[in-house]
mmCIF file of C-alpha atoms in Angstrom:
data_model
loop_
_atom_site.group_PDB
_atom_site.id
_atom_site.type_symbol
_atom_site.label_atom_id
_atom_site.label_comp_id
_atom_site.label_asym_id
_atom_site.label_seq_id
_atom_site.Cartn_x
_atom_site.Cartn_y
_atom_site.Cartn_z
ATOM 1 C CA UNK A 1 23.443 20.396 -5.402
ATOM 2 C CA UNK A 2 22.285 16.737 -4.376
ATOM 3 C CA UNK A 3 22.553 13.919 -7.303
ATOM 4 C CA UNK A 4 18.820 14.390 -7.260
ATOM 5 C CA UNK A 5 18.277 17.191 -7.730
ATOM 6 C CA UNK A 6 20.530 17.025 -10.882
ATOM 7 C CA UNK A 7 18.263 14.635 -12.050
ATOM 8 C CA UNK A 8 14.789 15.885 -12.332
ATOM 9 C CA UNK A 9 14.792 16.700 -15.599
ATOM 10 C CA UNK A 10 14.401 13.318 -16.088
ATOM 11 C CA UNK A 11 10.864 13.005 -15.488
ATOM 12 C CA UNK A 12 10.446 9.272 -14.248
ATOM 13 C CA UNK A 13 6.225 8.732 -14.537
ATOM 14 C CA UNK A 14 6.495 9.647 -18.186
ATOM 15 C CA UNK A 15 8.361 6.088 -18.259
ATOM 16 C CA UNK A 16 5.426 4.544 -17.387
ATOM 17 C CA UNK A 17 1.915 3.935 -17.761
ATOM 18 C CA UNK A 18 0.779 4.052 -14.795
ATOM 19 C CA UNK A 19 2.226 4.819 -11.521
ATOM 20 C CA UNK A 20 2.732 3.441 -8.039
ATOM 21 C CA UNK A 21 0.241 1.080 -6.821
ATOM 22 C CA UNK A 22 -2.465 2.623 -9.010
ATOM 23 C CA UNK A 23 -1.064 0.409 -11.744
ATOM 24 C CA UNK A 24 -2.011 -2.655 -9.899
ATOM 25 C CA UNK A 25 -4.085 -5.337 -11.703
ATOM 26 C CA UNK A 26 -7.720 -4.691 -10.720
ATOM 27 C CA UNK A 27 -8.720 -6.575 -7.805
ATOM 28 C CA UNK A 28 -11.984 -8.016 -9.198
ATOM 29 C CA UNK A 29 -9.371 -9.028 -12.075
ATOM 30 C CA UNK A 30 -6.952 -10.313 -9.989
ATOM 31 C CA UNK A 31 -9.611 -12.527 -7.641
ATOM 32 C CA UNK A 32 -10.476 -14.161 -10.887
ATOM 33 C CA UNK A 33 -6.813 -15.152 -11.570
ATOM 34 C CA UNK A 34 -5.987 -16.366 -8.111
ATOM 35 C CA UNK A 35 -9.126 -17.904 -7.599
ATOM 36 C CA UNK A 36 -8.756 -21.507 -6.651
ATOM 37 C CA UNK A 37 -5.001 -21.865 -6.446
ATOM 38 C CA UNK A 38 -4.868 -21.625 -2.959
ATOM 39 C CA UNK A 39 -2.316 -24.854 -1.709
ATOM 40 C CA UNK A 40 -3.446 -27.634 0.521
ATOM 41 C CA UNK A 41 -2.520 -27.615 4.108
ATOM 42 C CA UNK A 42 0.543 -29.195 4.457
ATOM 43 C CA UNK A 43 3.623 -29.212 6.482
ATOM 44 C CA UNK A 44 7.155 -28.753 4.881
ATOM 45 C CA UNK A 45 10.157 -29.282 7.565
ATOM 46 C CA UNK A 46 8.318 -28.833 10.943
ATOM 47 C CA UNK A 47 6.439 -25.577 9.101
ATOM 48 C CA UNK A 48 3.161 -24.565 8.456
ATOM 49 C CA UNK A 49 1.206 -21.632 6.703
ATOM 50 C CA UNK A 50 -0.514 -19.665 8.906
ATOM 51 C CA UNK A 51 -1.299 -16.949 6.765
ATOM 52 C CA UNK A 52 -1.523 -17.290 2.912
ATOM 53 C CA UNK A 53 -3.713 -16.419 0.115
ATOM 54 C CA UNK A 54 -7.175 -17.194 1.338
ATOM 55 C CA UNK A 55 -8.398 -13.812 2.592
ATOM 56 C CA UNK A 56 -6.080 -11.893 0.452
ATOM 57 C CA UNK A 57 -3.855 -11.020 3.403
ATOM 58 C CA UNK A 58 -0.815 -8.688 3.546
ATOM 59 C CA UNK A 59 1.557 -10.852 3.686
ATOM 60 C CA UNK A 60 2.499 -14.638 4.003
ATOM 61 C CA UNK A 61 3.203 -16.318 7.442
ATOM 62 C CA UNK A 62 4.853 -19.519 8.317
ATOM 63 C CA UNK A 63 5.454 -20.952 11.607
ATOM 64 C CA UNK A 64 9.152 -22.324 12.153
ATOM 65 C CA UNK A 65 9.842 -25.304 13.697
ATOM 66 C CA UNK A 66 10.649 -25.546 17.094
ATOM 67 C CA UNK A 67 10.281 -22.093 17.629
ATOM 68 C CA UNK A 68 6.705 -21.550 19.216
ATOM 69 C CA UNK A 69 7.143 -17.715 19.312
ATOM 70 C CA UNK A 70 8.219 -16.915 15.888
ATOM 71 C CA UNK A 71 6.929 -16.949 12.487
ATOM 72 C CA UNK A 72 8.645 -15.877 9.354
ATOM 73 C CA UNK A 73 6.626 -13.017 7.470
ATOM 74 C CA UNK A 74 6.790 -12.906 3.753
ATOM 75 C CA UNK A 75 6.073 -10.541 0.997
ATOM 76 C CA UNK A 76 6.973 -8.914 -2.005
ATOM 77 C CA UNK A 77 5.919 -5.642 -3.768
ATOM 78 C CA UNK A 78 7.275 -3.376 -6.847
ATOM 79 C CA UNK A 79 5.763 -0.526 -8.952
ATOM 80 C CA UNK A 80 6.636 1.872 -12.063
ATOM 81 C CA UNK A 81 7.602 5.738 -11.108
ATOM 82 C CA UNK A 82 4.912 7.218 -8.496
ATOM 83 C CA UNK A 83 7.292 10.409 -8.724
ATOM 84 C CA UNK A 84 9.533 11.710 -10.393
ATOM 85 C CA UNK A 85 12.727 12.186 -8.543
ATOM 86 C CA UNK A 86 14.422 8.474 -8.701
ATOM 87 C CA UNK A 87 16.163 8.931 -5.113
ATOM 88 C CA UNK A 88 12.306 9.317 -3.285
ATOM 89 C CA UNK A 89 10.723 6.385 -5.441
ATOM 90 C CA UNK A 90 13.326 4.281 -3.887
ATOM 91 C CA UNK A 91 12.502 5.732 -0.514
ATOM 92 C CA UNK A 92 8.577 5.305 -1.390
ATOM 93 C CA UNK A 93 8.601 1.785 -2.943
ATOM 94 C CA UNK A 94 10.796 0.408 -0.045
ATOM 95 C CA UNK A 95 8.435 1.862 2.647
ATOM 96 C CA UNK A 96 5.342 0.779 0.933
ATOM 97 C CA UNK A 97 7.068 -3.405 0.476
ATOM 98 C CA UNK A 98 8.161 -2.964 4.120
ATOM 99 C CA UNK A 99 4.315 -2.086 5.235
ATOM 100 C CA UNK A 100 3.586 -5.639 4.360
ATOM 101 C CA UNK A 101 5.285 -7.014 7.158
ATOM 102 C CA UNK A 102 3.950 -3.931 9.496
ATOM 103 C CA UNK A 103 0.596 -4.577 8.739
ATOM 104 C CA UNK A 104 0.706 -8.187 9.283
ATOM 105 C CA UNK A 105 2.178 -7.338 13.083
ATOM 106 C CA UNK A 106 5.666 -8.234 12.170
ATOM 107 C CA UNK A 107 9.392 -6.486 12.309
ATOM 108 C CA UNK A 108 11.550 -6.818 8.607
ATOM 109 C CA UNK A 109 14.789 -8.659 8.959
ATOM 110 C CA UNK A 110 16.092 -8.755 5.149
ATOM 111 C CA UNK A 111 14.908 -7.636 1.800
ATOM 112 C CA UNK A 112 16.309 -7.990 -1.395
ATOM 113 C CA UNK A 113 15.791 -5.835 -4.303
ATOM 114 C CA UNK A 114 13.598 -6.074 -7.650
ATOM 115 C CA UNK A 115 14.535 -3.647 -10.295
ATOM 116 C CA UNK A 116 13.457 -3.489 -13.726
ATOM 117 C CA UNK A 117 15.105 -0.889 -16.182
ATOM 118 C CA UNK A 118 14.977 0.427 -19.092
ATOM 119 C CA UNK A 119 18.551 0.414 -19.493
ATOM 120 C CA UNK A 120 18.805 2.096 -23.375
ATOM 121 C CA UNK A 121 16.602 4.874 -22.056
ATOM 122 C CA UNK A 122 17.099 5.697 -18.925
ATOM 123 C CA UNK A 123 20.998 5.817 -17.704
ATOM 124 C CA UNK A 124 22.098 3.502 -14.529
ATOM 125 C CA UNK A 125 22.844 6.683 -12.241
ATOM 126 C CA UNK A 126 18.937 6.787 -12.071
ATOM 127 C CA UNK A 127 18.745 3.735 -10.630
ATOM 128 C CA UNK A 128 21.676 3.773 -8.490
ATOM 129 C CA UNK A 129 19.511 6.691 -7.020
ATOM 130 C CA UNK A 130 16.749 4.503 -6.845
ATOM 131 C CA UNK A 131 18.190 2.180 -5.174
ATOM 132 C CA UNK A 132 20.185 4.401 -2.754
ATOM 133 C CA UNK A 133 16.929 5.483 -1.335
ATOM 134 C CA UNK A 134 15.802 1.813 -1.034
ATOM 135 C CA UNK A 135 18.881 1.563 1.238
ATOM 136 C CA UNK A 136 18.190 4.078 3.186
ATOM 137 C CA UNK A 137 14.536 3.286 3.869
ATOM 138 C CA UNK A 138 15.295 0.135 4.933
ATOM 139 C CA UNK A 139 18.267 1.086 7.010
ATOM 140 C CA UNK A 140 15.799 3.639 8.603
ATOM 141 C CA UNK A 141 13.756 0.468 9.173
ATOM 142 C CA UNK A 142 16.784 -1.902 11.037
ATOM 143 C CA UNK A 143 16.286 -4.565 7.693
ATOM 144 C CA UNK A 144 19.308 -5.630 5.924
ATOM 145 C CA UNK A 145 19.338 -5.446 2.241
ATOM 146 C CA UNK A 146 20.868 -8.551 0.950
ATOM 147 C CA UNK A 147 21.220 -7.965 -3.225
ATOM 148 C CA UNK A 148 18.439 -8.884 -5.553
ATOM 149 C CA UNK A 149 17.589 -9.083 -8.919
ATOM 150 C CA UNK A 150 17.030 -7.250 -11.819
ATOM 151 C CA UNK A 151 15.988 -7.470 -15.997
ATOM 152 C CA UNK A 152 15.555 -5.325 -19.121
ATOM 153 C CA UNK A 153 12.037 -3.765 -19.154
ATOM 154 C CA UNK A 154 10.619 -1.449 -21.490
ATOM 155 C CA UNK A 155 9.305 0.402 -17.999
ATOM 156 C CA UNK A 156 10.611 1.030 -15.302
ATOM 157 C CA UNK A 157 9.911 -0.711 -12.332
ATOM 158 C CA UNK A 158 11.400 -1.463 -8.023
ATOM 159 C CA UNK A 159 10.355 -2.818 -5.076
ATOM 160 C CA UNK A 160 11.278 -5.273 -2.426
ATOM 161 C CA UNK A 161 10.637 -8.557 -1.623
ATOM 162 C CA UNK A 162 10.829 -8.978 1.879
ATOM 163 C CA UNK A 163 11.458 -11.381 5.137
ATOM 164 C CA UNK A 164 10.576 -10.499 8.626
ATOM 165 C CA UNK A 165 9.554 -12.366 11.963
ATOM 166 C CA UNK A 166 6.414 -11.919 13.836
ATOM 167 C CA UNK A 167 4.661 -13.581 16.934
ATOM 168 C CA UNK A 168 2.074 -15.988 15.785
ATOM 169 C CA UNK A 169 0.317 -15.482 18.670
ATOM 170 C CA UNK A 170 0.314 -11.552 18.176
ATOM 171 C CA UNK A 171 -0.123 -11.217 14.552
ATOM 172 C CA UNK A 172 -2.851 -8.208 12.526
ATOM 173 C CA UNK A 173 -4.821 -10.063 10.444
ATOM 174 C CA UNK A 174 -7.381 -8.902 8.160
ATOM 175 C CA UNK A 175 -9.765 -12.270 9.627
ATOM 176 C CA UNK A 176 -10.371 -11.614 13.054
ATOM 177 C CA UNK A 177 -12.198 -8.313 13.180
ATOM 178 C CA UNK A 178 -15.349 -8.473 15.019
ATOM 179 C CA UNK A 179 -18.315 -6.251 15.568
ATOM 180 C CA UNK A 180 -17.902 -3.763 17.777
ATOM 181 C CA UNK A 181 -14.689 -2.509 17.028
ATOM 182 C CA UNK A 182 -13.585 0.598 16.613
ATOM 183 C CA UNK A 183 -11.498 1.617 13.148
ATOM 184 C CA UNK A 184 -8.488 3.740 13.262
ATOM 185 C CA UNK A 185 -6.585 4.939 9.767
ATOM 186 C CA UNK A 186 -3.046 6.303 10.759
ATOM 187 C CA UNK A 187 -2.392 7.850 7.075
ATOM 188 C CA UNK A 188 -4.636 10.820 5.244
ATOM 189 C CA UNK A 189 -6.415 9.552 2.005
ATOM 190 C CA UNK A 190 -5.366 11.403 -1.475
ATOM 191 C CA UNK A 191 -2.173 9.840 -2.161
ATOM 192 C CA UNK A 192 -3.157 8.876 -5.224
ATOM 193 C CA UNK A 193 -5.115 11.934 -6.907
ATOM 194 C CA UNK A 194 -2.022 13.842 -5.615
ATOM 195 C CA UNK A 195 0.560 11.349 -7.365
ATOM 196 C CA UNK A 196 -1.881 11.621 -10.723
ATOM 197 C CA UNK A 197 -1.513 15.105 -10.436
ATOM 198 C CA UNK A 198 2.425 15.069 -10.054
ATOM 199 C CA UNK A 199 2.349 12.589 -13.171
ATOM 200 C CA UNK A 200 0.351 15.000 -15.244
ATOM 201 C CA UNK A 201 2.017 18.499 -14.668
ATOM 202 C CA UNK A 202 5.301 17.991 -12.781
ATOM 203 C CA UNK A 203 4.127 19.703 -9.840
ATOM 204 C CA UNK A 204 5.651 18.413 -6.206
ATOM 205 C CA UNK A 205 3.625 17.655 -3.476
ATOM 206 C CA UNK A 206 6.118 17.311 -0.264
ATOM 207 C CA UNK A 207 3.088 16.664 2.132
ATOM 208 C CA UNK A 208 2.460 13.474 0.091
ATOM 209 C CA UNK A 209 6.092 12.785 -0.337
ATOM 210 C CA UNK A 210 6.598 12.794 3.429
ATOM 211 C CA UNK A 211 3.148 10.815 3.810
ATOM 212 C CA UNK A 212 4.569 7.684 1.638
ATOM 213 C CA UNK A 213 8.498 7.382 2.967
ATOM 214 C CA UNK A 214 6.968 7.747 6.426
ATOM 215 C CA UNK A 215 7.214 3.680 7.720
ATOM 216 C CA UNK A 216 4.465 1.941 9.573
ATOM 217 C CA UNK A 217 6.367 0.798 12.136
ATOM 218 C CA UNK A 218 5.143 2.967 14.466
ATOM 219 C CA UNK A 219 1.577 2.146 13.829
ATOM 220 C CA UNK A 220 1.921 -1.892 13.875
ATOM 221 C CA UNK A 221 3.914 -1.234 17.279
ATOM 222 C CA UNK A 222 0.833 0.907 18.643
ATOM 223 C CA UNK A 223 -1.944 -1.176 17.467
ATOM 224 C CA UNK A 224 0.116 -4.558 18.607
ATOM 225 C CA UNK A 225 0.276 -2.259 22.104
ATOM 226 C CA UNK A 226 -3.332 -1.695 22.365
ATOM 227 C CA UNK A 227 -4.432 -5.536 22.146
ATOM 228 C CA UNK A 228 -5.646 -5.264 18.381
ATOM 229 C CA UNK A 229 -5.856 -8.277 16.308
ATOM 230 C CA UNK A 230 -7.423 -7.053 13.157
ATOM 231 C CA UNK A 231 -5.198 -4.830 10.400
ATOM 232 C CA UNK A 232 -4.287 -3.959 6.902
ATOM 233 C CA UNK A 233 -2.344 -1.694 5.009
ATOM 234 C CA UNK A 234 -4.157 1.166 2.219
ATOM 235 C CA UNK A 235 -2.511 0.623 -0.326
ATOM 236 C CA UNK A 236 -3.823 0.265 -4.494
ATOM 237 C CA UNK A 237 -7.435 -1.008 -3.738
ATOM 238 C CA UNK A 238 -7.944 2.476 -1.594
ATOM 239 C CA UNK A 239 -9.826 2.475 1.212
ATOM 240 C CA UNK A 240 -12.936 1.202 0.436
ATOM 241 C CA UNK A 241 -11.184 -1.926 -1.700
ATOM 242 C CA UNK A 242 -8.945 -2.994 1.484
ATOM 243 C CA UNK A 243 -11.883 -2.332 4.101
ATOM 244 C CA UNK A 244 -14.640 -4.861 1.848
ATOM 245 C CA UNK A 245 -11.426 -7.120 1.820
ATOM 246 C CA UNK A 246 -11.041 -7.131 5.835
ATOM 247 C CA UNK A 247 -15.030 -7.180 6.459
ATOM 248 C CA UNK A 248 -15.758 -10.448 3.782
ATOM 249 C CA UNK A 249 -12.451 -12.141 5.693
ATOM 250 C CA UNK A 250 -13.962 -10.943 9.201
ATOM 251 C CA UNK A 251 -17.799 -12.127 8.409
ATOM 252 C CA UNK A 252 -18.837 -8.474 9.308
ATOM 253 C CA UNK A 253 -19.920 -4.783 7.767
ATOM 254 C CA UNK A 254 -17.726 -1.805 8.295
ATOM 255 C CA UNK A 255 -19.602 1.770 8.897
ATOM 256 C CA UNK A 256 -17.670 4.496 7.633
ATOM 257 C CA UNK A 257 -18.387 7.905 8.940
ATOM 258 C CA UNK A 258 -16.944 9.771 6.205
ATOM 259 C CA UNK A 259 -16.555 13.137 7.849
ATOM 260 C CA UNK A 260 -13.974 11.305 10.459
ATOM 261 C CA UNK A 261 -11.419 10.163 7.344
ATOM 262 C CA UNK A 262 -8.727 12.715 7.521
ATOM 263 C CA UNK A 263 -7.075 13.772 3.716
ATOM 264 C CA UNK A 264 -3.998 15.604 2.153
ATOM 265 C CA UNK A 265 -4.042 18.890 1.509
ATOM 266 C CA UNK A 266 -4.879 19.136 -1.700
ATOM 267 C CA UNK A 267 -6.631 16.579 -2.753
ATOM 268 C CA UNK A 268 -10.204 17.250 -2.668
ATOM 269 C CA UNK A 269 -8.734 20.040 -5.521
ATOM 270 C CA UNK A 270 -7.155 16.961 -7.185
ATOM 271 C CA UNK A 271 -10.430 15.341 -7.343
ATOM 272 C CA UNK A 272 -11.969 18.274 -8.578
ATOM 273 C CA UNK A 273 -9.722 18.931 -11.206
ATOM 274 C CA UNK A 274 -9.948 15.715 -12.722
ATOM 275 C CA UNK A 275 -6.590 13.626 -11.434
ATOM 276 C CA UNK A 276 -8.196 10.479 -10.923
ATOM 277 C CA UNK A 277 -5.843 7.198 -11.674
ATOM 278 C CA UNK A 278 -8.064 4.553 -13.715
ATOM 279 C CA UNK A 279 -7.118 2.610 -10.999
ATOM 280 C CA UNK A 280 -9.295 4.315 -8.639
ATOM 281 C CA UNK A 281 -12.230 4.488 -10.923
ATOM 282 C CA UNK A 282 -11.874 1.035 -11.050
ATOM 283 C CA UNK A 283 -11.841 0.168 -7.738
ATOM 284 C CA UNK A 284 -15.176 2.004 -7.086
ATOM 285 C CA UNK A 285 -16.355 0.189 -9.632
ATOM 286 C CA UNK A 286 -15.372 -3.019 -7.860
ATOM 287 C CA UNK A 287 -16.830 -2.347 -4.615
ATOM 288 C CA UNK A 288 -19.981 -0.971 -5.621
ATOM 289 C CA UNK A 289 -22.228 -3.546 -5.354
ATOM 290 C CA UNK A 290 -21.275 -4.264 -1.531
ATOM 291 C CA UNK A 291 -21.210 -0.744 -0.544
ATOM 292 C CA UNK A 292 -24.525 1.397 0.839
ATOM 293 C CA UNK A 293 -23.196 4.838 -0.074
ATOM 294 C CA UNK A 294 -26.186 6.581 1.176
ATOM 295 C CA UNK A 295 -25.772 10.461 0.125
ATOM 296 C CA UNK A 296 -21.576 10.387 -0.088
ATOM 297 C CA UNK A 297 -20.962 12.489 -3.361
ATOM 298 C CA UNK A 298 -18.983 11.919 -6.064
ATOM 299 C CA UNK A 299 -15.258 12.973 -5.122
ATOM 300 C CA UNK A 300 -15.546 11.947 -1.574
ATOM 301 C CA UNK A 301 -16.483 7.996 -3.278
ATOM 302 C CA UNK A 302 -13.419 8.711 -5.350
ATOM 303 C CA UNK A 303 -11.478 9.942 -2.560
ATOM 304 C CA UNK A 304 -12.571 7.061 -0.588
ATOM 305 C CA UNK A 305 -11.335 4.376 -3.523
ATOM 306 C CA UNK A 306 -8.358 6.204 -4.181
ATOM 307 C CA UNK A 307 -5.764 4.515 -5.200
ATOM 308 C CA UNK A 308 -2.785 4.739 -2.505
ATOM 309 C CA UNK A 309 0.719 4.009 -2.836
ATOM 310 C CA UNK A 310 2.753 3.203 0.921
ATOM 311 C CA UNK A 311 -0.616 4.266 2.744
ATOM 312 C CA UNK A 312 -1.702 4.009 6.508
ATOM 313 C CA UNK A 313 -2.768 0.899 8.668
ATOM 314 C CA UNK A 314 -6.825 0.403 8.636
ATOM 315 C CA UNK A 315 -6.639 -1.110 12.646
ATOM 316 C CA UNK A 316 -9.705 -2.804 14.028
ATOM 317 C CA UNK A 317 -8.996 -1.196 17.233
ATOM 318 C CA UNK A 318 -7.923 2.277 18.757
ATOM 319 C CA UNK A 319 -4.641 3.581 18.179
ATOM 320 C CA UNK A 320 -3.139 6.447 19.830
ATOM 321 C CA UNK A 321 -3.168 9.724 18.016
ATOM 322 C CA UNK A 322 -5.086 8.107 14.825
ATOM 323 C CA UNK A 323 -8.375 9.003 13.999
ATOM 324 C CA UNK A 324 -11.362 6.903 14.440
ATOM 325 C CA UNK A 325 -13.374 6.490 11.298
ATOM 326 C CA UNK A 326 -15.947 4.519 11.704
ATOM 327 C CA UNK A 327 -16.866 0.709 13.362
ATOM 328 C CA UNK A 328 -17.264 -2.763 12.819
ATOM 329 C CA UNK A 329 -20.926 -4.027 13.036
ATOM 330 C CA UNK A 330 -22.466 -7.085 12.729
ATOM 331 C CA UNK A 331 -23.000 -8.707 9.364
ATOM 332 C CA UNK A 332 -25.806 -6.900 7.075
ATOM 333 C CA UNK A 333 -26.561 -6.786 3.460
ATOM 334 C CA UNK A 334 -23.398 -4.824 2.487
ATOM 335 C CA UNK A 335 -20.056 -5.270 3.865
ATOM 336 C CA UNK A 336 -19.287 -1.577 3.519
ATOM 337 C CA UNK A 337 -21.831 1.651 4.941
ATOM 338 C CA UNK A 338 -21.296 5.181 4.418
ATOM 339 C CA UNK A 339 -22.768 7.619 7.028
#
């Protein structure tokens, strides 16, 4: 018997309120906060920001001096319990920080650890596990984990923050799509009904399990391959959240052919039977007003703003053995269609 499987009685989501990136702040919320802060240009020591918070990117980017072909990459993510077993929300939450770098073009170097724990309710061989499978994610990954840093919380809480290297010349940006284009997802939708569902009855869902530890390394390396310019990574804004993001930053509208988006098995019945994340709900709600839904019914909007945790790369561009869902088109009075 494994360590975790010792240890699922322990049911980690019940720690929490929410779960994975569903328990983001909403991003109409979160625009609001950030709004305005964004830094001067300036150069520090030779350096420069390529790539910062103005179109609500992946992932930072700095040049380095002297050092045309390299730019450091830098990010940070952490969540509360998507699952229960403490060893695969390691795996999950590593994966899902390391997809910043991915999805901004670039290959992780080091990461260090962010854990918050509950450490009068929850004992420390938990999050040993958890941070065993952080370990081995990133190992997986060829990034060194260097330490970190940790508090008392009243929920539990891990991610990474984490440093990688890119070619400026060759990064995925969410800026420089352009009409035209082709769009490729390389993850199924319905991580996040499917995670609601494992949160509400305990049931395990390996398929989506498998779907979040799986790194996007691959992907970046395929769309970098294939000349594309123009990512971003599904994660807590779903689809439709990340997609307006990349069409406002690109100037153009993205048509979704909504019979093309490949799901999980099992969650249209998530949908159905009522596993929806607030999170989700809310970011339909955001993108409403610059989406034409035309005749898309009610789950398949849901489905569409789900809420992922360590999702797929959205790729302005064909990628081998992804499927295309839709195109970029020139500008019109949404930023988002649904065929």
């Amino acid at each position: 018997m494994t360590p975790t499987t010792r240890q699922e009685a322990v049911r980690l989501t019940q720690f929490a309120h929410g779960g994975g990136c569903a328990c983001k702040i909403p991003p109409g919320e979160l625009e609001e906060v950030v709004g305005g802060l964004t830094a001067p240009s300036l150069t520090v020591a030779g350096s420069s920001l390529l790539v910062g918070l103005a179109t609500g990117d992946d992932a930072a980017v700095v040049t380095l001096p002297g050092q045309e072909g390299t730019a450091v990459v830098s990010t940070a993510d952490f969540f509360t319990p998507v699952v229960d077993d403490p060893y695969d929300w390691g795996r999950i939450a590593a994966a899902n920080a390391l997809s910043d770098v991915y999805a901004m073009g670039g290959r992780p170097l080091v990461a260090v650890n962010l854990l918050a724990w509950p450490r009068d309710r929850l004992p420390f061989a938990l999050a040993r596990e958890v941070l065993r499978g952080g370990l081995d994610v990133a190992t997986e990954a060829g990034c060194h984990v260097g330490g970190g840093h940790s508090v008392d919380d009243p929920e539990p809480k891990y991610g990474m923050a984490v440093t990688g290297v890119a070619d400026p010349a060759r990064l995925l940006r969410n800026d420089t799509g352009r009409a035209g284009l082709p769009l490729s997802l390389t993850k199924p939708l319905g991580l996040g009904v499917l995670n609601n569902r494992h949160k509400a009855t305990g049931e395990r869902f390996e398929q989506a399990i498998a779907t979040m530890t799986a790194l996007n390394r691959g992907a970046s390396a395929a769309a970098l391959a294939a000349g594309a310019t123009c990512a971003t990574d599904i994660t807590g804004f779903g689809l439709l959240g990340h997609l307006h993001k990349l069409a406002r930053a690109s100037g153009v509208t993205a048509v979704i052919d909504t019979a093309a988006v490949p799901y999980l098995e099992g969650a249209r019945e998530a949908v159905r039977d009522g596993y929806v994340s607030g999170g989700t709900r809310r970011n339909l709600e955001w993108v409403a007003p610059y989406t034409d839904f035309g005749d898309t019914d009610a789950d398949t909007r849901l489905l569409l703003a789900d809420a992922q945790t360590s999702g797929g790369l959205l790729v302005a561009g064909e990628v081998p053995g992804a499927p295309v869902i839709g195109e970029l088109a020139p500008l019109g009075p949404h930023s988002i269609v649904l065929r």
